[in-house]
XYZ file of C-alpha atoms in Angstrom:
656
model
C -88.336 -27.785 -1.488
C -87.344 -28.485 1.493
C -88.986 -30.122 4.283
C -90.821 -29.014 7.356
C -88.634 -29.709 10.660
C -92.049 -30.565 12.554
C -93.070 -33.005 10.415
C -88.732 -34.699 10.290
C -89.554 -34.326 14.213
C -93.596 -36.022 13.662
C -90.766 -39.015 11.982
C -89.165 -39.603 15.135
C -92.704 -40.019 16.727
C -94.131 -42.344 14.699
C -91.290 -44.172 14.288
C -91.422 -44.235 18.571
C -94.898 -45.694 18.204
C -95.116 -47.808 15.914
C -92.114 -49.702 17.852
C -93.536 -49.735 21.175
C -96.600 -50.648 19.399
C -94.858 -53.871 18.086
C -92.912 -54.478 20.983
C -96.274 -54.099 22.930
C -93.883 -52.893 25.584
C -91.296 -49.519 26.542
C -92.218 -45.766 26.059
C -92.798 -43.760 23.335
C -94.474 -41.157 24.827
C -90.931 -38.817 25.737
C -89.674 -39.476 23.095
C -92.852 -38.420 20.604
C -92.018 -34.978 23.604
C -88.860 -35.369 22.542
C -89.003 -35.161 18.890
C -89.126 -30.998 18.446
C -85.475 -30.807 20.349
C -83.700 -33.775 19.087
C -84.764 -32.558 16.015
C -83.459 -29.000 16.159
C -80.650 -30.666 17.966
C -79.416 -33.073 15.714
C -80.345 -30.695 12.232
C -78.350 -27.927 13.792
C -76.031 -28.111 16.608
C -75.076 -31.140 17.168
C -71.135 -32.296 15.382
C -71.547 -35.442 14.451
C -71.056 -37.757 11.390
C -73.371 -40.412 11.005
C -71.253 -42.743 8.948
C -68.012 -42.817 11.599
C -70.376 -42.888 15.064
C -66.657 -43.621 16.703
C -64.930 -40.210 14.662
C -62.891 -38.604 18.816
C -64.332 -35.187 17.785
C -67.784 -35.591 17.681
C -70.070 -34.048 20.427
C -71.622 -36.121 22.481
C -75.276 -37.123 23.558
C -76.080 -38.818 26.391
C -79.683 -40.093 26.842
C -80.156 -39.641 30.783
C -83.769 -40.687 30.246
C -82.737 -44.148 28.738
C -86.483 -45.249 29.295
C -87.495 -42.818 26.243
C -84.366 -45.157 23.896
C -86.337 -44.830 20.909
C -86.249 -41.402 20.558
C -81.940 -42.761 20.051
C -82.860 -45.339 18.346
C -85.032 -43.588 15.196
C -82.114 -40.533 15.288
C -79.876 -43.041 14.483
C -81.809 -44.579 11.746
C -83.034 -41.596 10.001
C -79.439 -39.900 10.107
C -78.778 -43.140 8.258
C -77.181 -45.689 10.948
C -75.520 -48.880 9.409
C -76.538 -50.827 12.547
C -80.333 -49.565 12.663
C -81.966 -50.692 10.034
C -85.414 -50.046 9.684
C -85.676 -53.580 10.420
C -83.983 -53.367 13.912
C -86.519 -50.961 14.261
C -89.523 -53.561 13.898
C -87.857 -55.870 16.527
C -86.981 -53.425 19.449
C -86.694 -54.956 22.341
C -86.424 -58.396 21.079
C -83.768 -61.122 21.320
C -80.678 -60.532 19.821
C -81.957 -56.411 18.434
C -79.583 -53.604 17.862
C -82.415 -52.068 19.643
C -82.429 -53.120 23.619
C -85.156 -52.051 25.796
C -82.893 -49.638 27.353
C -79.613 -47.813 25.483
C -76.611 -50.305 25.713
C -73.282 -48.564 24.941
C -70.933 -51.228 23.347
C -74.542 -53.175 21.430
C -75.454 -50.478 18.914
C -72.859 -48.458 17.307
C -73.674 -44.278 18.047
C -74.520 -45.278 22.037
C -72.126 -43.172 24.232
C -73.236 -44.817 27.554
C -75.700 -46.954 28.662
C -79.101 -45.902 30.111
C -82.479 -46.501 31.976
C -81.360 -45.828 35.741
C -82.383 -42.802 36.000
C -79.767 -39.738 36.829
C -76.766 -41.785 35.655
C -76.868 -40.259 32.159
C -76.164 -37.382 33.359
C -73.341 -38.026 36.123
C -71.730 -39.879 33.430
C -72.074 -37.083 31.163
C -70.726 -34.794 33.597
C -67.451 -36.761 32.764
C -67.239 -37.136 29.361
C -67.481 -33.025 29.657
C -64.516 -32.960 31.940
C -62.048 -35.892 29.892
C -62.813 -33.163 26.588
C -60.905 -30.556 28.476
C -58.691 -32.593 29.517
C -57.605 -33.764 26.334
C -58.467 -30.018 25.312
C -55.552 -29.238 27.710
C -53.193 -32.098 26.970
C -54.149 -31.777 22.374
C -55.484 -28.547 21.334
C -58.421 -27.188 19.638
C -57.441 -28.551 16.026
C -58.062 -31.999 17.984
C -60.311 -31.821 20.966
C -62.775 -29.055 20.756
C -66.564 -30.897 21.164
C -69.454 -30.266 23.706
C -71.427 -32.586 25.512
C -75.295 -32.607 24.773
C -77.964 -34.506 27.618
C -81.538 -34.873 27.901
C -82.678 -35.669 31.328
C -86.188 -35.820 32.278
C -88.122 -35.667 35.745
C -86.677 -38.748 37.191
C -83.211 -38.398 36.779
C -83.790 -34.846 38.080
C -85.331 -36.418 41.264
C -82.035 -38.956 41.880
C -79.474 -37.969 44.734
C -76.674 -38.673 41.940
C -78.213 -35.530 39.914
C -77.344 -33.417 42.540
C -74.052 -34.584 42.912
C -73.013 -34.362 39.564
C -74.489 -30.817 38.949
C -72.871 -29.237 41.641
C -69.680 -30.716 40.776
C -70.068 -29.264 37.312
C -70.914 -26.032 38.117
C -68.210 -25.437 40.417
C -65.723 -27.260 37.633
C -67.456 -24.682 34.949
C -68.085 -27.048 32.721
C -69.004 -24.472 29.608
C -69.241 -27.579 27.122
C -71.757 -28.662 28.692
C -75.383 -28.674 28.207
C -78.344 -30.866 29.956
C -81.899 -30.433 27.923
C -84.388 -30.544 30.423
C -88.317 -32.370 29.418
C -90.396 -30.728 31.489
C -93.574 -32.275 31.029
C -94.332 -32.506 35.063
C -94.789 -36.206 34.232
C -93.607 -39.382 36.117
C -94.643 -43.121 36.873
C -97.278 -42.326 39.199
C -98.900 -39.571 37.908
C -98.201 -35.615 37.800
C -94.547 -35.206 39.085
C -95.988 -32.213 41.385
C -96.924 -35.345 43.286
C -93.704 -36.162 44.462
C -91.764 -32.773 43.604
C -91.653 -29.076 44.961
C -88.277 -27.781 43.662
C -87.845 -24.997 41.178
C -85.253 -26.944 38.985
C -83.766 -23.793 36.941
C -83.189 -22.434 40.750
C -81.209 -25.653 41.872
C -79.269 -25.388 38.536
C -78.075 -21.776 39.219
C -77.700 -22.018 42.536
C -75.133 -24.925 41.740
C -73.027 -21.749 38.628
C -75.164 -23.190 35.875
C -76.682 -20.796 32.959
C -79.826 -21.548 32.925
C -83.292 -21.130 30.085
C -86.706 -21.671 29.819
C -87.848 -22.310 26.069
C -91.095 -23.801 24.391
C -89.956 -27.201 23.505
C -91.916 -27.513 20.703
C -90.699 -24.682 18.738
C -88.138 -24.848 16.679
C -87.183 -21.230 16.790
C -87.011 -21.052 19.988
C -85.127 -23.854 20.577
C -82.873 -22.870 18.187
C -81.802 -19.793 20.119
C -81.686 -21.477 23.392
C -78.957 -23.749 22.144
C -76.920 -20.995 20.060
C -76.861 -19.186 23.647
C -75.823 -22.231 25.039
C -72.861 -22.536 22.500
C -72.318 -18.836 23.975
C -72.197 -19.646 28.073
C -68.922 -19.895 29.777
C -70.529 -22.473 32.380
C -72.447 -25.781 31.834
C -76.159 -24.909 30.452
C -79.492 -26.202 30.893
C -83.014 -25.121 29.122
C -86.013 -26.307 30.683
C -88.127 -27.630 27.114
C -91.167 -27.568 27.934
C -92.310 -30.209 26.577
C -96.006 -32.197 26.489
C -95.393 -36.319 27.021
C -96.915 -38.550 23.454
C -96.959 -34.843 21.285
C -98.958 -35.964 18.547
C -100.799 -38.822 19.940
C -104.170 -37.133 19.481
C -106.906 -36.834 22.567
C -103.608 -39.031 24.315
C -101.488 -35.698 24.053
C -100.521 -34.003 27.358
C -101.840 -37.428 28.893
C -100.076 -37.979 32.758
C -100.201 -41.332 32.797
C -98.272 -41.526 28.916
C -94.626 -42.034 31.018
C -95.201 -45.948 30.112
C -98.179 -46.113 28.124
C -98.378 -48.061 24.861
C -101.006 -47.082 22.105
C -103.743 -49.623 20.962
C -104.843 -50.257 17.950
C -107.400 -47.411 17.438
C -105.209 -44.730 19.340
C -102.291 -44.990 16.986
C -104.574 -44.251 14.104
C -105.506 -41.656 16.005
C -102.172 -40.330 16.203
C -101.550 -40.809 12.746
C -104.461 -39.021 11.608
C -103.459 -35.685 14.127
C -100.237 -35.774 13.060
C -101.467 -36.312 9.470
C -99.365 -39.568 9.059
C -100.933 -41.180 5.884
C -98.713 -44.132 5.799
C -98.552 -47.262 6.854
C -96.403 -48.783 9.751
C -92.583 -47.995 9.593
C -92.174 -46.164 6.678
C -91.138 -42.810 6.003
C -91.886 -40.319 2.855
C -88.641 -40.080 0.851
C -88.189 -36.072 1.541
C -88.689 -36.456 5.119
C -86.374 -39.501 5.132
C -83.605 -38.092 2.779
C -83.701 -34.540 5.115
C -83.168 -36.938 7.737
C -79.917 -38.703 5.835
C -78.895 -35.146 4.718
C -78.499 -34.107 8.271
C -76.673 -37.435 9.283
C -74.274 -35.979 6.654
C -73.313 -33.110 8.020
C -70.190 -33.363 9.958
C -68.782 -34.898 7.407
C -66.371 -32.878 6.026
C -65.697 -31.634 9.237
C -64.725 -34.851 10.385
C -62.540 -35.566 6.870
C -60.795 -31.523 8.049
C -60.280 -33.093 11.263
C -58.743 -36.205 10.045
C -56.254 -33.889 8.087
C -55.272 -32.078 11.287
C -54.085 -35.057 13.337
C -52.435 -36.520 9.959
C -50.390 -33.797 10.502
C -49.990 -33.096 14.112
C -47.428 -33.368 15.982
C -49.392 -35.046 18.591
C -51.015 -37.228 16.783
C -49.665 -40.502 17.080
C -49.884 -40.087 21.055
C -53.948 -38.625 20.626
C -54.751 -41.644 19.041
C -52.384 -44.354 21.334
C -54.326 -42.168 23.953
C -58.084 -42.531 22.284
C -57.440 -47.059 21.490
C -56.340 -46.881 25.246
C -52.890 -48.421 24.421
C -50.554 -47.933 27.033
C -47.262 -46.327 26.225
C -44.253 -48.164 25.845
C -42.987 -47.469 28.504
C -45.888 -47.436 30.704
C -44.246 -50.118 33.540
C -40.394 -49.374 33.225
C -40.626 -47.653 36.320
C -42.735 -49.769 38.325
C -40.536 -52.563 37.268
C -37.842 -51.190 38.738
C -39.230 -50.753 42.163
C -40.446 -54.313 42.136
C -37.007 -55.570 41.928
C -36.475 -53.211 44.442
C -38.740 -54.243 46.565
C -37.528 -57.703 46.451
C -34.184 -56.621 47.288
C -34.869 -54.432 49.751
C -38.531 -55.247 51.403
C -40.934 -53.009 52.856
C -43.400 -53.281 55.547
C -46.259 -50.736 55.556
C -50.177 -50.452 54.902
C -51.377 -51.406 51.831
C -52.653 -47.888 50.836
C -49.644 -46.775 51.217
C -48.166 -49.266 49.142
C -50.785 -48.392 46.714
C -49.809 -45.089 46.506
C -45.656 -45.454 46.427
C -47.232 -47.543 42.790
C -49.105 -45.032 41.881
C -46.303 -43.038 42.224
C -44.186 -45.350 39.167
C -46.855 -45.319 37.501
C -48.491 -41.428 36.934
C -45.404 -39.705 35.553
C -45.133 -42.397 32.434
C -48.671 -43.023 32.011
C -49.909 -38.912 31.387
C -53.545 -39.956 30.196
C -54.086 -41.581 34.917
C -56.389 -39.062 36.109
C -56.351 -39.333 39.700
C -58.900 -38.338 42.468
C -61.017 -38.940 45.558
C -63.974 -38.274 47.222
C -63.053 -35.561 49.943
C -59.874 -38.601 51.854
C -57.432 -37.391 49.345
C -55.012 -38.136 52.866
C -56.503 -41.249 53.469
C -56.325 -43.111 49.883
C -53.455 -41.982 48.690
C -54.195 -40.900 45.510
C -52.670 -38.228 44.726
C -49.241 -38.186 43.918
C -46.402 -35.337 44.434
C -46.462 -33.467 41.411
C -49.815 -33.644 40.695
C -52.187 -30.340 40.041
C -55.766 -30.269 40.681
C -58.244 -30.664 37.433
C -59.596 -27.007 37.609
C -60.646 -24.402 35.384
C -59.008 -22.447 33.549
C -56.632 -24.584 31.663
C -57.894 -28.093 33.301
C -54.491 -28.886 32.814
C -54.460 -30.752 35.568
C -54.236 -35.213 36.802
C -56.172 -34.384 40.273
C -59.293 -33.988 40.593
C -61.364 -33.303 43.747
C -64.442 -34.964 43.805
C -65.724 -33.945 47.084
C -67.450 -36.039 49.107
C -70.045 -37.482 46.100
C -69.097 -41.164 45.551
C -71.730 -42.255 43.386
C -70.781 -38.953 41.342
C -67.543 -39.816 41.069
C -68.269 -43.184 39.859
C -70.701 -42.383 36.817
C -68.032 -39.544 36.069
C -64.864 -41.638 35.604
C -67.040 -44.236 34.048
C -67.436 -40.973 31.688
C -64.164 -39.861 31.265
C -63.651 -43.617 30.335
C -66.169 -43.788 27.800
C -64.660 -40.644 26.024
C -60.958 -41.520 25.829
C -58.235 -40.883 26.585
C -57.898 -40.821 29.898
C -57.715 -43.575 32.666
C -59.313 -42.397 35.626
C -59.333 -43.321 39.123
C -60.269 -41.859 42.212
C -60.752 -43.220 46.407
C -62.662 -43.190 48.777
C -63.171 -45.754 52.319
C -64.515 -49.604 50.735
C -67.659 -48.993 53.227
C -68.727 -46.023 51.113
C -68.660 -48.669 47.381
C -72.320 -48.950 49.014
C -72.745 -45.496 47.399
C -71.104 -45.650 44.122
C -72.030 -49.224 44.135
C -75.133 -48.223 41.393
C -72.409 -46.627 38.800
C -69.704 -49.376 39.223
C -72.256 -51.773 37.844
C -72.322 -49.891 34.669
C -68.503 -49.633 34.370
C -68.513 -53.255 34.285
C -71.848 -54.008 32.279
C -70.385 -51.312 29.236
C -66.471 -53.200 29.836
C -64.835 -49.248 31.239
C -61.176 -48.920 32.470
C -62.057 -47.412 35.709
C -60.108 -47.969 38.976
C -61.951 -47.440 42.147
C -59.220 -47.082 44.774
C -61.256 -49.050 48.211
C -59.111 -48.275 51.353
C -60.014 -48.950 54.951
C -60.518 -52.606 53.663
C -61.914 -54.617 57.364
C -62.133 -53.850 61.087
C -58.149 -52.969 60.493
C -59.536 -49.437 60.051
C -59.932 -49.908 63.857
C -61.718 -47.360 66.088
C -63.994 -45.723 63.762
C -66.365 -48.569 64.620
C -68.664 -50.833 62.261
C -70.446 -47.753 60.730
C -66.568 -47.536 59.120
C -65.994 -51.271 58.269
C -66.831 -52.978 55.721
C -67.389 -56.882 56.060
C -69.861 -57.285 53.337
C -68.403 -55.893 51.182
C -65.793 -57.875 49.703
C -68.671 -60.748 48.766
C -70.749 -58.405 47.576
C -68.380 -56.452 44.683
C -67.053 -60.427 43.498
C -70.558 -61.446 42.611
C -70.536 -58.205 40.699
C -70.345 -60.007 36.613
C -66.875 -57.963 35.068
C -65.454 -56.669 37.722
C -61.512 -57.318 39.169
C -61.918 -57.018 42.265
C -57.912 -56.812 43.871
C -56.986 -57.467 47.102
C -53.193 -57.266 47.399
C -50.520 -58.082 50.610
C -47.898 -56.589 50.318
C -46.291 -53.892 48.540
C -45.329 -56.602 45.847
C -48.948 -57.653 45.125
C -49.886 -53.786 45.626
C -47.953 -52.972 42.398
C -48.508 -56.345 40.393
C -52.277 -55.460 40.970
C -52.414 -52.109 39.159
C -49.991 -53.430 35.973
C -53.122 -55.750 35.426
C -55.781 -53.470 36.747
C -54.208 -50.792 33.849
C -53.511 -53.775 31.725
C -57.360 -54.584 31.450
C -58.835 -52.121 28.596
C -62.129 -54.108 29.197
C -63.001 -54.456 33.400
C -63.773 -52.545 35.643
C -61.724 -52.796 38.970
C -61.446 -52.073 42.726
C -58.587 -51.752 44.808
C -58.983 -53.068 48.594
C -56.223 -51.599 50.904
C -55.576 -51.793 54.052
C -55.571 -48.456 56.736
C -53.169 -50.599 58.892
C -49.754 -51.959 58.910
C -49.351 -55.717 57.398
C -45.506 -57.312 57.285
C -43.735 -58.577 54.143
C -45.279 -61.534 52.433
C -43.715 -61.209 49.220
C -39.516 -62.206 48.892
C -39.475 -63.106 45.056
C -41.585 -62.179 41.532
C -40.348 -64.115 38.705
C -43.858 -62.608 37.138
C -47.124 -61.435 37.779
C -47.982 -64.045 40.227
C -50.517 -61.472 41.170
C -52.119 -61.622 37.222
C -52.806 -64.691 38.251
C -54.986 -64.282 40.761
C -53.670 -66.972 43.321
C -50.702 -68.535 43.595
C -48.405 -69.883 46.092
C -46.550 -67.830 48.050
C -45.456 -70.090 50.504
C -45.032 -74.018 49.827
C -45.308 -76.800 52.857
C -41.615 -78.434 53.892
C -43.264 -81.871 53.512
C -46.128 -83.646 52.375
C -49.233 -80.786 52.442
C -51.730 -81.467 54.699
C -53.073 -78.361 55.483
C -53.458 -75.114 52.466
C -54.319 -71.721 54.076
C -55.703 -69.348 51.373
C -55.602 -65.780 52.219
C -56.069 -61.776 50.934
C -54.648 -59.169 51.622
C -53.727 -58.367 55.116
C -54.898 -61.873 56.509
C -51.767 -62.951 54.125
C -49.353 -62.744 56.954
C -51.895 -64.167 59.669
C -51.564 -67.422 57.256
C -47.548 -67.009 56.938
C -47.427 -66.913 60.529
C -49.835 -69.584 61.122
C -47.511 -71.671 58.468
C -45.022 -71.435 60.644
C -45.991 -72.523 63.666
C -48.256 -75.029 61.995
C -44.562 -76.219 60.742
C -43.219 -76.010 63.778
C -44.894 -78.652 65.782
C -45.228 -81.034 62.328
C -48.079 -80.381 59.740
C -47.049 -79.788 56.586
C -48.832 -76.122 55.376
C -48.490 -74.327 52.257
C -50.123 -70.682 51.935
C -51.893 -69.287 49.005
C -52.541 -65.899 48.180
C -55.421 -65.092 46.334
C -55.054 -61.247 45.622
C -58.104 -61.307 42.521
C -60.594 -64.312 42.449
C -61.874 -63.201 39.391
C -58.738 -63.397 37.231
C -58.081 -67.065 38.682
C -61.303 -67.966 37.352
C -59.837 -67.248 33.885
C -56.965 -69.282 34.340
C -56.764 -73.125 33.149
C -58.386 -75.564 34.915
C -54.909 -77.860 35.409
C -53.482 -74.299 36.779
C -56.418 -73.789 39.158
C -56.494 -77.511 40.484
C -52.696 -77.490 41.306
C -53.365 -74.504 43.102
C -56.659 -75.412 45.109
C -54.510 -78.620 45.781
C -55.781 -81.887 47.381
C -54.818 -80.642 50.956
C -56.985 -82.688 53.626
C -57.747 -79.724 55.678
C -58.134 -76.250 54.144
C -58.736 -72.677 55.393
C -59.413 -69.541 54.015
C -58.739 -66.494 56.184
C -60.474 -63.250 55.812
C -61.258 -60.391 57.865
C -64.930 -60.101 55.695
C -67.577 -62.836 55.602
C -66.883 -65.898 54.154
C -69.556 -66.053 51.009
C -68.128 -67.112 48.446
C -64.798 -69.112 49.583
C -66.148 -72.507 49.908
C -65.075 -72.145 45.989
C -61.452 -72.695 47.381
C -62.569 -74.138 50.784
C -65.329 -76.708 49.604
C -68.417 -77.183 52.116
C -66.317 -78.425 54.639
C -63.846 -76.502 54.402
C -62.499 -73.746 57.485
C -63.302 -70.250 57.672
C -61.348 -68.179 59.923
C -63.264 -64.657 59.814
C -66.052 -62.576 60.177
C -69.250 -63.334 61.073
C -71.075 -59.921 61.806
C -70.428 -56.736 62.045
C -67.418 -54.912 63.710
C -66.738 -52.793 66.529
C -64.770 -49.594 67.264
C -61.273 -50.416 68.775
C -57.679 -49.925 67.982
C -57.893 -52.644 65.412
C -54.848 -55.086 67.123
C -57.755 -55.875 69.911
C -60.289 -55.947 66.834
C -58.324 -59.120 65.498
C -57.832 -60.355 67.991
C -61.436 -59.938 70.061
C -63.712 -61.667 66.462
C -61.131 -64.445 66.604
C -58.411 -63.487 63.741
C -55.331 -64.502 64.246
C -52.875 -66.751 63.365
C -53.168 -68.710 67.338
C -57.272 -69.204 65.765
C -55.822 -70.561 62.991
C -53.918 -73.431 64.344
C -56.504 -74.139 66.560
C -58.866 -74.747 64.039
C -56.270 -76.487 62.130
C -55.897 -78.944 64.523
C -59.389 -79.333 65.676
C -59.989 -80.644 61.822
C -57.258 -82.498 62.129
C -57.958 -84.380 65.151
């Protein structure tokens, strides 16, 4: 006798209700309302094998409404996840559990991306769908043929990043992407209509999606809609009309059900309404077995895929790319390029040097996919010979993201999470504010994404303070697990790219200049930038002064050193291209680089915050104390006192 799919859905409802009730916090409303949609998806459409959540050709399931985390934890447990045991369900939201308040990638096997900040999931899923198409173009149907499914709520679709993601996906016709909209008209403050009047279906349709509405509690109609989605030639959105807290008896459909935890009497009423007689955290054997069977249904397809992978001509390369390993000769051309720079130094803007480094890297690392938020010519992220990533074949490696910085950063997270590609893309550094939420999630998830941020200081000049980042370096350096690179010249730019690519579990920022800067490095015994900070110029005698600088200000420090040495003041210069890597060096190395000079000075065209680690509380800072202004960059550096002469004067004043 077959088990009723409605009772299978009730198992999700009961587990969600029990876990939230035990934790005395969380959100049971959305998981209960979405249980029918999720049951149909996981039992009839989603391609997965619960025993192998890392299967490369699995469908990706993204719970953009991350507050509904008990939905995915219930599904993982019921389908047979070894990690999400019933004890883990009982320990929902507790220290050390596999079931944190919001789903966390890398913490719970089976969770494809960290969600909770609304809108991030749908935008990340767009990147997953893009990566699937890119990998398909490289390896074909036999190895890459899967879909991306997203559950998103009213809040997700209110967030601005959802607009960016939806329009990008529509433009690219990502037909293997489906959004299941939990259309329950509920937000924390009450009915969604108190703050929203838009027609979500019309909005998606206008962006190039195929759309359909369905009763989110009618299993037959849900299945028909999902089947329809798989036949479309564009991304699909299915508006699933649901009742929040479905099955909760008198509280079913309550507009306050978003974060409402059922009390004892209410939980009893909910059980009665569902005809559920077992005590908390117990599932009837027949329902449990039906779910386990659903979790095993993809095992045969997975084994057939593994056989195809083993015999495929490109199988080894596919495996390498999915593991995140670089090709054996990834840096051969880059190393030759660096050697050439030592023999024939080149002065230019560091954004130009970055572009030159990319020209050595992208032919050697085919999984690198570049792009820009409508600033291709300014960011220097396009390498000659690249083709646009676009329908119908998606074989290109350059994405025209349009003016969508937040959506771009989130999509890159999704591409990296999918695996097989290494995304990088550019915008102006001041617009890292727009993409910061996605950058933070990338750091939290430990994914290799490279954000190219050009026009990194007042050195961009005439565009003025709206476009001149002054606090951004400090803000980005404050973020855990993020490498912020600010190279001084061509050699450092190349070294920083190498370091960024070698760090598989850390996103990176490339802070690059618009203005031309002199040559700083004329030696390269090893990747000095990988140390985070190093002595680029020693004192001719005993060092009385140490000058610390990053990026374009290294040249200013070197010029100041020449003047101070001419005045008989022993001065060394330390370049600091990446503070985070410097902090990872042995204590003895860090002490040696900081040194014991009487005077320590930091030079950077940004605010001082954080430089105390190099110069101490009594050190001298030459940089910005406020916002910039509109003028040619040479005038700006002079007016704001960021010059070699200003450094020399500050040193002499300190020594006197």
